[in-house]
Amino acid sequence: MNFGRRIAQERGIAIIGTLGILDDAASQGLINLAETIAQLQQTNFRVSRRIIQELRKKHPISK
């Protein structure tokens, strides 16, 4: 576990990660999740297709 995650855990702060933040932003109508994921996938960010599919089901139409 990296230093930041360890400190967050010790302080009782939830660790939600990049996709958790994007999920929250899409839920609040702040981002277009499909567009944001497409941009993220153009970087070295890696995530399973299953997780992407689940997020797209949850947010079929977002901002």
One Martini backbone bead per residue (centre of mass of N, CA, C, O) as a GRO file, in nm:
protein
   63
    1MET     BB    1   0.098   0.036   0.022
    2ASN     BB    2   0.075   0.350  -0.005
    3PHE     BB    3   0.112   0.630   0.174
    4GLY     BB    4  -0.163   0.773   0.117
    5ARG     BB    5  -0.343   0.527   0.179
    6ARG     BB    6  -0.249   0.478   0.465
    7ILE     BB    7  -0.330   0.752   0.583
    8ALA     BB    8  -0.627   0.741   0.508
    9GLN     BB    9  -0.691   0.486   0.667
   10GLU     BB   10  -0.601   0.593   0.948
   11ARG     BB   11  -0.827   0.844   0.910
   12GLY     BB   12  -1.097   0.729   0.764
   13ILE     BB   13  -1.059   0.754   0.456
   14ALA     BB   14  -1.191   0.711   0.167
   15ILE     BB   15  -1.113   0.487  -0.105
   16ILE     BB   16  -1.199   0.548  -0.462
   17GLY     BB   17  -1.063   0.673  -0.686
   18THR     BB   18  -1.096   0.765  -1.005
   19LEU     BB   19  -1.369   0.619  -1.070
   20GLY     BB   20  -1.516   0.723  -0.819
   21ILE     BB   21  -1.505   1.020  -0.896
   22LEU     BB   22  -1.647   0.993  -1.171
   23ASP     BB   23  -1.906   0.873  -1.061
   24ASP     BB   24  -1.984   1.113  -0.884
   25ALA     BB   25  -1.985   1.328  -1.110
   26ALA     BB   26  -2.205   1.189  -1.281
   27SER     BB   27  -2.427   1.187  -1.058
   28GLN     BB   28  -2.410   1.522  -1.059
   29GLY     BB   29  -2.371   1.622  -1.368
   30LEU     BB   30  -2.055   1.715  -1.440
   31ILE     BB   31  -2.021   1.470  -1.646
   32ASN     BB   32  -1.921   1.282  -1.923
   33LEU     BB   33  -1.845   0.964  -1.889
   34ALA     BB   34  -1.786   0.850  -2.171
   35GLU     BB   35  -1.587   1.074  -2.252
   36THR     BB   36  -1.392   1.047  -2.013
   37ILE     BB   37  -1.314   0.752  -2.059
   38ALA     BB   38  -1.203   0.787  -2.343
   39GLN     BB   39  -0.975   0.976  -2.255
   40LEU     BB   40  -0.843   0.787  -2.045
   41GLN     BB   41  -0.783   0.554  -2.262
   42GLN     BB   42  -0.549   0.747  -2.400
   43THR     BB   43  -0.384   0.651  -2.177
   44ASN     BB   44  -0.216   0.459  -1.915
   45PHE     BB   45  -0.484   0.374  -1.822
   46ARG     BB   46  -0.613   0.090  -1.637
   47VAL     BB   47  -0.905  -0.121  -1.709
   48SER     BB   48  -1.166  -0.305  -1.694
   49ARG     BB   49  -1.438  -0.375  -1.887
   50ARG     BB   50  -1.638  -0.438  -1.662
   51ILE     BB   51  -1.625  -0.164  -1.519
   52ILE     BB   52  -1.711   0.006  -1.758
   53GLN     BB   53  -1.985  -0.130  -1.802
   54GLU     BB   54  -2.102  -0.062  -1.524
   55LEU     BB   55  -2.085   0.246  -1.554
   56ARG     BB   56  -2.260   0.265  -1.813
   57LYS     BB   57  -2.515   0.150  -1.682
   58LYS     BB   58  -2.539   0.367  -1.456
   59HIS     BB   59  -2.455   0.593  -1.706
   60PRO     BB   60  -2.606   0.623  -1.996
   61ILE     BB   61  -2.680   0.935  -1.930
   62SER     BB   62  -2.470   1.210  -1.944
   63LYS     BB   63  -2.367   1.536  -1.967
   0.00000   0.00000   0.00000
